[in-house]
mmCIF file of N, CA and C in Angstrom:
data_model
loop_
_atom_site.group_PDB
_atom_site.id
_atom_site.type_symbol
_atom_site.label_atom_id
_atom_site.label_comp_id
_atom_site.label_asym_id
_atom_site.label_seq_id
_atom_site.Cartn_x
_atom_site.Cartn_y
_atom_site.Cartn_z
ATOM 1 N N GLN A 1 123.544 99.444 109.346
ATOM 2 C CA GLN A 1 123.435 98.019 109.586
ATOM 3 C C GLN A 1 123.936 97.259 108.370
ATOM 4 N N VAL A 2 124.626 96.159 108.654
ATOM 5 C CA VAL A 2 125.116 95.324 107.556
ATOM 6 C C VAL A 2 123.942 94.541 106.990
ATOM 7 N N PRO A 3 123.699 94.647 105.669
ATOM 8 C CA PRO A 3 122.553 93.915 105.108
ATOM 9 C C PRO A 3 122.820 92.427 105.087
ATOM 10 N N LEU A 4 121.747 91.681 104.996
ATOM 11 C CA LEU A 4 121.865 90.249 104.821
ATOM 12 C C LEU A 4 122.192 89.974 103.358
ATOM 13 N N VAL A 5 122.930 88.918 103.102
ATOM 14 C CA VAL A 5 123.358 88.602 101.733
ATOM 15 C C VAL A 5 122.902 87.195 101.396
ATOM 16 N N GLU A 6 122.037 87.108 100.389
ATOM 17 C CA GLU A 6 121.537 85.807 99.952
ATOM 18 C C GLU A 6 122.353 85.300 98.764
ATOM 19 N N SER A 7 122.324 83.991 98.604
ATOM 20 C CA SER A 7 122.920 83.359 97.426
ATOM 21 C C SER A 7 122.197 82.039 97.172
ATOM 22 N N GLY A 8 122.368 81.510 95.966
ATOM 23 C CA GLY A 8 121.857 80.176 95.674
ATOM 24 C C GLY A 8 120.639 80.108 94.789
ATOM 25 N N GLY A 9 120.090 81.246 94.391
ATOM 26 C CA GLY A 9 118.937 81.190 93.503
ATOM 27 C C GLY A 9 119.329 80.708 92.119
ATOM 28 N N GLY A 10 118.320 80.496 91.282
ATOM 29 C CA GLY A 10 118.593 80.049 89.919
ATOM 30 C C GLY A 10 117.345 79.539 89.239
ATOM 31 N N SER A 11 117.558 78.877 88.111
ATOM 32 C CA SER A 11 116.449 78.334 87.333
ATOM 33 C C SER A 11 116.544 76.816 87.311
ATOM 34 N N VAL A 12 115.437 76.163 87.588
ATOM 35 C CA VAL A 12 115.387 74.700 87.565
ATOM 36 C C VAL A 12 114.079 74.248 86.945
ATOM 37 N N GLN A 13 114.044 73.000 86.575
ATOM 38 C CA GLN A 13 112.788 72.417 86.099
ATOM 39 C C GLN A 13 112.001 71.883 87.290
ATOM 40 N N ALA A 14 110.722 71.739 87.091
ATOM 41 C CA ALA A 14 109.864 71.191 88.137
ATOM 42 C C ALA A 14 110.403 69.846 88.603
ATOM 43 N N GLY A 15 110.390 69.668 89.911
ATOM 44 C CA GLY A 15 110.941 68.457 90.496
ATOM 45 C C GLY A 15 112.382 68.606 90.932
ATOM 46 N N GLY A 16 113.016 69.684 90.533
ATOM 47 C CA GLY A 16 114.412 69.920 90.870
ATOM 48 C C GLY A 16 114.582 70.490 92.269
ATOM 49 N N SER A 17 115.837 70.755 92.607
ATOM 50 C CA SER A 17 116.184 71.251 93.946
ATOM 51 C C SER A 17 117.118 72.451 93.862
ATOM 52 N N LEU A 18 117.025 73.292 94.866
ATOM 53 C CA LEU A 18 117.940 74.420 95.031
ATOM 54 C C LEU A 18 118.169 74.612 96.516
ATOM 55 N N THR A 19 119.327 75.174 96.847
ATOM 56 C CA THR A 19 119.610 75.544 98.231
ATOM 57 C C THR A 19 119.953 77.018 98.283
ATOM 58 N N LEU A 20 119.214 77.745 99.108
ATOM 59 C CA LEU A 20 119.480 79.157 99.325
ATOM 60 C C LEU A 20 120.275 79.316 100.612
ATOM 61 N N SER A 21 121.171 80.304 100.621
ATOM 62 C CA SER A 21 121.954 80.585 101.815
ATOM 63 C C SER A 21 121.935 82.074 102.098
ATOM 64 N N CYS A 22 122.093 82.393 103.361
ATOM 65 C CA CYS A 22 122.066 83.787 103.799
ATOM 66 C C CYS A 22 123.072 83.938 104.924
ATOM 67 N N THR A 23 123.907 84.946 104.820
ATOM 68 C CA THR A 23 124.894 85.211 105.860
ATOM 69 C C THR A 23 124.375 86.308 106.761
ATOM 70 N N VAL A 24 124.390 86.026 108.049
ATOM 71 C CA VAL A 24 123.843 86.949 109.040
ATOM 72 C C VAL A 24 124.887 87.198 110.114
ATOM 73 N N THR A 25 125.016 88.431 110.539
ATOM 74 C CA THR A 25 125.904 88.734 111.656
ATOM 75 C C THR A 25 125.085 89.381 112.759
ATOM 76 N N GLY A 26 125.536 89.178 113.972
ATOM 77 C CA GLY A 26 124.824 89.758 115.091
ATOM 78 C C GLY A 26 123.760 88.812 115.627
ATOM 79 N N TYR A 27 123.276 89.139 116.814
ATOM 80 C CA TYR A 27 122.269 88.284 117.441
ATOM 81 C C TYR A 27 120.922 88.460 116.761
ATOM 82 N N THR A 28 120.317 87.349 116.425
ATOM 83 C CA THR A 28 118.981 87.385 115.836
ATOM 84 C C THR A 28 118.074 86.445 116.599
ATOM 85 N N PHE A 29 116.837 86.832 116.750
ATOM 86 C CA PHE A 29 115.867 86.019 117.470
ATOM 87 C C PHE A 29 115.039 85.171 116.516
ATOM 88 N N CYS A 30 114.486 85.777 115.520
ATOM 89 C CA CYS A 30 113.752 85.072 114.473
ATOM 90 C C CYS A 30 114.486 85.284 113.152
ATOM 91 N N MET A 31 114.588 84.245 112.386
ATOM 92 C CA MET A 31 115.178 84.351 111.055
ATOM 93 C C MET A 31 114.339 83.523 110.102
ATOM 94 N N GLY A 32 114.323 83.935 108.852
ATOM 95 C CA GLY A 32 113.526 83.153 107.936
ATOM 96 C C GLY A 32 113.643 83.576 106.486
ATOM 97 N N TRP A 33 112.882 82.887 105.676
ATOM 98 C CA TRP A 33 112.810 83.141 104.249
ATOM 99 C C TRP A 33 111.395 83.550 103.872
ATOM 100 N N PHE A 34 111.328 84.567 103.054
ATOM 101 C CA PHE A 34 110.079 85.055 102.519
ATOM 102 C C PHE A 34 110.201 85.089 101.001
ATOM 103 N N ARG A 35 109.079 85.146 100.326
ATOM 104 C CA ARG A 35 109.145 85.220 98.865
ATOM 105 C C ARG A 35 108.040 86.115 98.334
ATOM 106 N N GLN A 36 108.292 86.638 97.147
ATOM 107 C CA GLN A 36 107.296 87.487 96.509
ATOM 108 C C GLN A 36 107.321 87.233 95.013
ATOM 109 N N ALA A 37 106.187 86.799 94.500
ATOM 110 C CA ALA A 37 106.023 86.599 93.064
ATOM 111 C C ALA A 37 105.442 87.866 92.453
ATOM 112 N N PRO A 38 105.653 88.092 91.172
ATOM 113 C CA PRO A 38 105.125 89.304 90.535
ATOM 114 C C PRO A 38 103.625 89.433 90.731
ATOM 115 N N GLY A 39 103.202 90.602 91.183
ATOM 116 C CA GLY A 39 101.787 90.875 91.366
ATOM 117 C C GLY A 39 101.173 90.256 92.609
ATOM 118 N N LYS A 40 101.995 89.640 93.442
ATOM 119 C CA LYS A 40 101.475 88.997 94.640
ATOM 120 C C LYS A 40 102.077 89.613 95.897
ATOM 121 N N GLU A 41 101.404 89.393 97.007
ATOM 122 C CA GLU A 41 101.864 89.841 98.310
ATOM 123 C C GLU A 41 103.083 89.023 98.727
ATOM 124 N N ARG A 42 104.003 89.661 99.448
ATOM 125 C CA ARG A 42 105.121 88.916 100.034
ATOM 126 C C ARG A 42 104.551 87.921 101.048
ATOM 127 N N GLU A 43 105.126 86.727 101.084
ATOM 128 C CA GLU A 43 104.624 85.716 102.003
ATOM 129 C C GLU A 43 105.772 85.005 102.708
ATOM 130 N N GLY A 44 105.482 84.541 103.909
ATOM 131 C CA GLY A 44 106.463 83.778 104.645
ATOM 132 C C GLY A 44 106.568 82.370 104.097
ATOM 133 N N VAL A 45 107.793 81.859 104.031
ATOM 134 C CA VAL A 45 108.043 80.511 103.526
ATOM 135 C C VAL A 45 108.448 79.595 104.678
ATOM 136 N N ALA A 46 109.444 80.010 105.434
ATOM 137 C CA ALA A 46 109.933 79.204 106.557
ATOM 138 C C ALA A 46 110.687 80.113 107.506
ATOM 139 N N ILE A 47 110.535 79.857 108.797
ATOM 140 C CA ILE A 47 111.270 80.623 109.799
ATOM 141 C C ILE A 47 111.854 79.672 110.824
ATOM 142 N N ILE A 48 112.836 80.187 111.562
ATOM 143 C CA ILE A 48 113.456 79.408 112.619
ATOM 144 C C ILE A 48 113.818 80.367 113.743
ATOM 145 N N ASP A 49 113.614 79.920 114.977
ATOM 146 C CA ASP A 49 113.883 80.827 116.080
ATOM 147 C C ASP A 49 115.251 80.516 116.703
ATOM 148 N N ASN A 50 115.560 81.198 117.806
ATOM 149 C CA ASN A 50 116.895 81.032 118.393
ATOM 150 C C ASN A 50 117.055 79.719 119.132
ATOM 151 N N LYS A 51 115.976 78.939 119.227
ATOM 152 C CA LYS A 51 116.071 77.583 119.768
ATOM 153 C C LYS A 51 116.085 76.558 118.639
ATOM 154 N N ASN A 52 116.248 77.034 117.404
ATOM 155 C CA ASN A 52 116.264 76.189 116.209
ATOM 156 C C ASN A 52 114.958 75.451 115.967
ATOM 157 N N SER A 53 113.851 76.037 116.397
ATOM 158 C CA SER A 53 112.534 75.472 116.106
ATOM 159 C C SER A 53 112.023 76.051 114.792
ATOM 160 N N PRO A 54 111.770 75.201 113.808
ATOM 161 C CA PRO A 54 111.319 75.712 112.512
ATOM 162 C C PRO A 54 109.793 75.780 112.406
ATOM 163 N N ASN A 55 109.361 76.567 111.444
ATOM 164 C CA ASN A 55 107.954 76.628 111.104
ATOM 165 C C ASN A 55 107.869 76.878 109.604
ATOM 166 N N TYR A 56 106.903 76.248 108.957
ATOM 167 C CA TYR A 56 106.816 76.304 107.501
ATOM 168 C C TYR A 56 105.432 76.728 107.052
ATOM 169 N N ALA A 57 105.398 77.381 105.909
ATOM 170 C CA ALA A 57 104.124 77.623 105.252
ATOM 171 C C ALA A 57 103.574 76.284 104.763
ATOM 172 N N ALA A 58 102.259 76.163 104.762
ATOM 173 C CA ALA A 58 101.639 74.905 104.359
ATOM 174 C C ALA A 58 102.044 74.502 102.945
ATOM 175 N N SER A 59 102.241 75.485 102.092
ATOM 176 C CA SER A 59 102.541 75.204 100.685
ATOM 177 C C SER A 59 103.910 74.583 100.458
ATOM 178 N N VAL A 60 104.810 74.691 101.445
ATOM 179 C CA VAL A 60 106.165 74.164 101.258
ATOM 180 C C VAL A 60 106.505 73.053 102.245
ATOM 181 N N LYS A 61 105.619 72.804 103.192
ATOM 182 C CA LYS A 61 105.899 71.804 104.218
ATOM 183 C C LYS A 61 106.127 70.443 103.586
ATOM 184 N N GLY A 62 107.194 69.786 104.006
ATOM 185 C CA GLY A 62 107.536 68.493 103.449
ATOM 186 C C GLY A 62 108.458 68.575 102.246
ATOM 187 N N ARG A 63 108.594 69.767 101.678
ATOM 188 C CA ARG A 63 109.474 69.955 100.511
ATOM 189 C C ARG A 63 110.680 70.828 100.839
ATOM 190 N N PHE A 64 110.504 71.800 101.730
ATOM 191 C CA PHE A 64 111.567 72.731 102.079
ATOM 192 C C PHE A 64 112.050 72.446 103.498
ATOM 193 N N THR A 65 113.342 72.702 103.725
ATOM 194 C CA THR A 65 113.915 72.554 105.060
ATOM 195 C C THR A 65 114.774 73.764 105.369
ATOM 196 N N ILE A 66 114.474 74.412 106.490
ATOM 197 C CA ILE A 66 115.254 75.556 106.929
ATOM 198 C C ILE A 66 116.225 75.099 108.008
ATOM 199 N N SER A 67 117.435 75.675 107.979
ATOM 200 C CA SER A 67 118.428 75.312 108.986
ATOM 201 C C SER A 67 119.334 76.508 109.239
ATOM 202 N N LYS A 68 119.981 76.461 110.398
ATOM 203 C CA LYS A 68 120.833 77.570 110.793
ATOM 204 C C LYS A 68 122.146 77.017 111.328
ATOM 205 N N ASP A 69 123.245 77.587 110.903
ATOM 206 C CA ASP A 69 124.568 77.222 111.402
ATOM 207 C C ASP A 69 125.117 78.425 112.155
ATOM 208 N N ASN A 70 125.019 78.375 113.479
ATOM 209 C CA ASN A 70 125.426 79.526 114.281
ATOM 210 C C ASN A 70 126.925 79.792 114.171
ATOM 211 N N ALA A 71 127.721 78.732 114.029
ATOM 212 C CA ALA A 71 129.165 78.907 113.942
ATOM 213 C C ALA A 71 129.563 79.665 112.675
ATOM 214 N N LYS A 72 128.804 79.458 111.611
ATOM 215 C CA LYS A 72 129.113 80.108 110.331
ATOM 216 C C LYS A 72 128.206 81.299 110.056
ATOM 217 N N ASN A 73 127.317 81.603 111.012
ATOM 218 C CA ASN A 73 126.377 82.711 110.820
ATOM 219 C C ASN A 73 125.605 82.570 109.514
ATOM 220 N N THR A 74 125.151 81.371 109.233
ATOM 221 C CA THR A 74 124.489 81.096 107.961
ATOM 222 C C THR A 74 123.114 80.502 108.170
ATOM 223 N N LEU A 75 122.171 81.018 107.404
ATOM 224 C CA LEU A 75 120.820 80.481 107.359
ATOM 225 C C LEU A 75 120.619 79.850 105.987
ATOM 226 N N SER A 76 120.074 78.647 105.943
ATOM 227 C CA SER A 76 119.914 77.957 104.662
ATOM 228 C C SER A 76 118.469 77.521 104.463
ATOM 229 N N LEU A 77 118.113 77.359 103.195
ATOM 230 C CA LEU A 77 116.802 76.822 102.835
ATOM 231 C C LEU A 77 117.014 75.791 101.735
ATOM 232 N N GLN A 78 116.830 74.531 102.086
ATOM 233 C CA GLN A 78 116.913 73.458 101.107
ATOM 234 C C GLN A 78 115.543 73.274 100.503
ATOM 235 N N MET A 79 115.447 73.431 99.187
ATOM 236 C CA MET A 79 114.166 73.353 98.501
ATOM 237 C C MET A 79 114.181 72.161 97.553
ATOM 238 N N ASN A 80 113.335 71.193 97.822
ATOM 239 C CA ASN A 80 113.239 69.992 96.998
ATOM 240 C C ASN A 80 111.878 69.929 96.318
ATOM 241 N N ASN A 81 111.809 69.112 95.274
ATOM 242 C CA ASN A 81 110.555 68.910 94.550
ATOM 243 C C ASN A 81 109.894 70.253 94.208
ATOM 244 N N LEU A 82 110.657 71.122 93.631
ATOM 245 C CA LEU A 82 110.158 72.462 93.299
ATOM 246 C C LEU A 82 109.061 72.393 92.241
ATOM 247 N N ILE A 83 108.114 73.304 92.370
ATOM 248 C CA ILE A 83 106.998 73.401 91.427
ATOM 249 C C ILE A 83 106.967 74.821 90.863
ATOM 250 N N PRO A 84 106.308 75.017 89.713
ATOM 251 C CA PRO A 84 106.275 76.366 89.128
ATOM 252 C C PRO A 84 105.739 77.438 90.082
ATOM 253 N N ASP A 85 104.814 77.084 90.966
ATOM 254 C CA ASP A 85 104.283 78.064 91.913
ATOM 255 C C ASP A 85 105.323 78.540 92.923
ATOM 256 N N ASP A 86 106.470 77.884 92.982
ATOM 257 C CA ASP A 86 107.546 78.335 93.861
ATOM 258 C C ASP A 86 108.349 79.473 93.233
ATOM 259 N N THR A 87 108.084 79.788 91.985
ATOM 260 C CA THR A 87 108.798 80.862 91.298
ATOM 261 C C THR A 87 108.543 82.195 91.979
ATOM 262 N N ALA A 88 109.607 82.861 92.409
ATOM 263 C CA ALA A 88 109.481 84.126 93.128
ATOM 264 C C ALA A 88 110.871 84.665 93.436
ATOM 265 N N MET A 89 110.893 85.895 93.920
ATOM 266 C CA MET A 89 112.110 86.441 94.524
ATOM 267 C C MET A 89 112.088 86.013 95.988
ATOM 268 N N TYR A 90 113.175 85.415 96.426
ATOM 269 C CA TYR A 90 113.262 84.932 97.798
ATOM 270 C C TYR A 90 114.147 85.867 98.616
ATOM 271 N N TYR A 91 113.655 86.206 99.800
ATOM 272 C CA TYR A 91 114.350 87.128 100.678
ATOM 273 C C TYR A 91 114.672 86.468 102.004
ATOM 274 N N CYS A 92 115.872 86.715 102.473
ATOM 275 C CA CYS A 92 116.262 86.338 103.827
ATOM 276 C C CYS A 92 115.901 87.501 104.746
ATOM 277 N N ALA A 93 115.369 87.188 105.911
ATOM 278 C CA ALA A 93 114.986 88.229 106.858
ATOM 279 C C ALA A 93 115.337 87.800 108.273
ATOM 280 N N ALA A 94 115.556 88.780 109.123
ATOM 281 C CA ALA A 94 115.892 88.486 110.518
ATOM 282 C C ALA A 94 115.333 89.564 111.423
ATOM 283 N N LEU A 95 115.079 89.162 112.642
ATOM 284 C CA LEU A 95 114.723 90.111 113.686
ATOM 285 C C LEU A 95 115.913 90.197 114.631
ATOM 286 N N VAL A 96 116.534 91.362 114.685
ATOM 287 C CA VAL A 96 117.619 91.588 115.631
ATOM 288 C C VAL A 96 116.996 92.017 116.947
ATOM 289 N N GLY A 97 117.340 91.289 117.995
ATOM 290 C CA GLY A 97 116.663 91.504 119.262
ATOM 291 C C GLY A 97 115.473 90.571 119.332
ATOM 292 N N GLY A 98 114.595 90.769 120.270
ATOM 293 C CA GLY A 98 113.425 89.907 120.363
ATOM 294 C C GLY A 98 113.080 89.604 121.795
ATOM 295 N N GLY A 99 112.249 88.601 121.956
ATOM 296 C CA GLY A 99 111.817 88.260 123.304
ATOM 297 C C GLY A 99 111.551 86.790 123.429
ATOM 298 N N ASN A 100 110.739 86.441 124.357
ATOM 299 C CA ASN A 100 110.444 85.040 124.620
ATOM 300 C C ASN A 100 109.057 84.727 124.090
ATOM 301 N N TRP A 101 108.983 84.629 122.745
ATOM 302 C CA TRP A 101 107.698 84.301 122.153
ATOM 303 C C TRP A 101 107.928 83.522 120.865
ATOM 304 N N VAL A 102 106.871 82.957 120.331
ATOM 305 C CA VAL A 102 106.953 82.165 119.114
ATOM 306 C C VAL A 102 107.012 83.112 117.923
ATOM 307 N N CYS A 103 107.938 82.856 117.007
ATOM 308 C CA CYS A 103 108.105 83.716 115.848
ATOM 309 C C CYS A 103 106.964 83.509 114.837
ATOM 310 N N ASP A 104 106.436 84.617 114.341
ATOM 311 C CA ASP A 104 105.447 84.594 113.264
ATOM 312 C C ASP A 104 106.139 84.808 111.930
ATOM 313 N N MET A 105 105.387 84.615 110.870
ATOM 314 C CA MET A 105 105.912 84.911 109.535
ATOM 315 C C MET A 105 104.817 85.395 108.605
ATOM 316 N N ASN A 106 103.822 86.057 109.172
ATOM 317 C CA ASN A 106 102.743 86.579 108.354
ATOM 318 C C ASN A 106 103.074 87.959 107.825
ATOM 319 N N CYS A 107 102.657 88.202 106.597
ATOM 320 C CA CYS A 107 102.890 89.487 105.953
ATOM 321 C C CYS A 107 101.548 90.105 105.575
ATOM 322 N N SER A 108 101.494 91.427 105.698
ATOM 323 C CA SER A 108 100.280 92.133 105.320
ATOM 324 C C SER A 108 100.648 93.551 104.918
ATOM 325 N N GLY A 109 100.150 93.970 103.781
ATOM 326 C CA GLY A 109 100.432 95.329 103.338
ATOM 327 C C GLY A 109 101.905 95.622 103.138
ATOM 328 N N GLY A 110 102.655 94.609 102.745
ATOM 329 C CA GLY A 110 104.079 94.802 102.505
ATOM 330 C C GLY A 110 104.948 94.713 103.743
ATOM 331 N N VAL A 111 104.344 94.438 104.891
ATOM 332 C CA VAL A 111 105.084 94.321 106.146
ATOM 333 C C VAL A 111 105.000 92.884 106.633
ATOM 334 N N CYS A 112 106.140 92.358 107.075
ATOM 335 C CA CYS A 112 106.178 90.996 107.583
ATOM 336 C C CYS A 112 106.503 91.043 109.071
ATOM 337 N N TYR A 113 105.712 90.312 109.854
ATOM 338 C CA TYR A 113 105.768 90.425 111.300
ATOM 339 C C TYR A 113 106.402 89.203 111.946
ATOM 340 N N ALA A 114 107.311 89.483 112.891
ATOM 341 C CA ALA A 114 107.872 88.418 113.717
ATOM 342 C C ALA A 114 106.968 88.147 114.919
ATOM 343 N N ASN A 115 106.198 89.133 115.313
ATOM 344 C CA ASN A 115 105.218 88.978 116.390
ATOM 345 C C ASN A 115 104.025 89.855 116.045
ATOM 346 N N ILE A 116 102.949 89.219 115.651
ATOM 347 C CA ILE A 116 101.784 89.983 115.182
ATOM 348 C C ILE A 116 101.122 90.767 116.299
ATOM 349 N N PRO A 117 100.789 90.162 117.456
ATOM 350 C CA PRO A 117 100.111 90.938 118.509
ATOM 351 C C PRO A 117 100.913 92.153 118.982
ATOM 352 N N MET A 118 102.231 92.022 118.999
ATOM 353 C CA MET A 118 103.070 93.116 119.475
ATOM 354 C C MET A 118 103.487 94.042 118.335
ATOM 355 N N GLY A 119 103.161 93.695 117.106
ATOM 356 C CA GLY A 119 103.518 94.536 115.967
ATOM 357 C C GLY A 119 104.994 94.596 115.681
ATOM 358 N N VAL A 120 105.732 93.535 116.040
ATOM 359 C CA VAL A 120 107.175 93.514 115.820
ATOM 360 C C VAL A 120 107.464 93.033 114.404
ATOM 361 N N ARG A 121 108.200 93.828 113.666
ATOM 362 C CA ARG A 121 108.506 93.508 112.275
ATOM 363 C C ARG A 121 109.900 92.922 112.132
ATOM 364 N N TYR A 122 110.092 92.122 111.107
ATOM 365 C CA TYR A 122 111.448 91.713 110.747
ATOM 366 C C TYR A 122 112.200 92.985 110.341
ATOM 367 N N ASN A 123 113.377 93.202 110.945
ATOM 368 C CA ASN A 123 114.030 94.496 110.778
ATOM 369 C C ASN A 123 115.342 94.444 109.999
ATOM 370 N N ARG A 124 115.681 93.282 109.456
ATOM 371 C CA ARG A 124 116.823 93.187 108.577
ATOM 372 C C ARG A 124 116.466 92.307 107.400
ATOM 373 N N TRP A 125 116.782 92.791 106.212
ATOM 374 C CA TRP A 125 116.408 92.085 104.986
ATOM 375 C C TRP A 125 117.567 92.024 104.012
ATOM 376 N N GLY A 126 117.586 90.957 103.224
ATOM 377 C CA GLY A 126 118.503 90.881 102.111
ATOM 378 C C GLY A 126 117.875 91.492 100.872
ATOM 379 N N GLN A 127 118.650 91.552 99.801
ATOM 380 C CA GLN A 127 118.157 92.148 98.557
ATOM 381 C C GLN A 127 117.384 91.152 97.708
ATOM 382 N N GLY A 128 117.443 89.895 98.044
ATOM 383 C CA GLY A 128 116.657 88.891 97.333
ATOM 384 C C GLY A 128 117.463 88.110 96.319
ATOM 385 N N THR A 129 117.012 86.898 96.082
ATOM 386 C CA THR A 129 117.607 86.043 95.053
ATOM 387 C C THR A 129 116.462 85.366 94.296
ATOM 388 N N GLN A 130 116.555 85.365 92.979
ATOM 389 C CA GLN A 130 115.455 84.875 92.146
ATOM 390 C C GLN A 130 115.493 83.351 92.024
ATOM 391 N N VAL A 131 114.318 82.760 92.190
ATOM 392 C CA VAL A 131 114.129 81.333 91.955
ATOM 393 C C VAL A 131 113.070 81.179 90.863
ATOM 394 N N THR A 132 113.418 80.487 89.802
ATOM 395 C CA THR A 132 112.485 80.269 88.695
ATOM 396 C C THR A 132 112.365 78.774 88.434
ATOM 397 N N VAL A 133 111.130 78.287 88.472
ATOM 398 C CA VAL A 133 110.870 76.864 88.255
ATOM 399 C C VAL A 133 110.003 76.721 87.009
ATOM 400 N N SER A 134 110.513 76.001 86.036
ATOM 401 C CA SER A 134 109.781 75.809 84.784
ATOM 402 C C SER A 134 109.113 74.438 84.768
ATOM 403 N N SER A 135 107.998 74.383 84.054
ATOM 404 C CA SER A 135 107.253 73.112 84.002
ATOM 405 C C SER A 135 107.748 72.223 82.879
#
């Protein structure tokens, strides 16, 4: 499988902005961004389904915007008003295939689920891009 490729990470001061991008090929049902800070569990940040309906973690709602460009096979995450707690490795993830249900983004034990009741995991991941926010 062709891996997902992220770009756009970097270092900014608090209050700054960054845009992450991810190139995806093939049909995907759920797509999103996850992050993992040192010593912490991976967590969902924002996801979007094949109807372009987004969902956000409470910690980023109002500051981050996820979008998808189907023509360019690109998933983006616009991050505004960044805070030091946003510092983490950010990963693009996708579920190839899927069904007619609402996409989840909960992670537990190192596994991130697109559908928790059915145990469906995100099955394509990028290698990650580092975001560092200084105070």
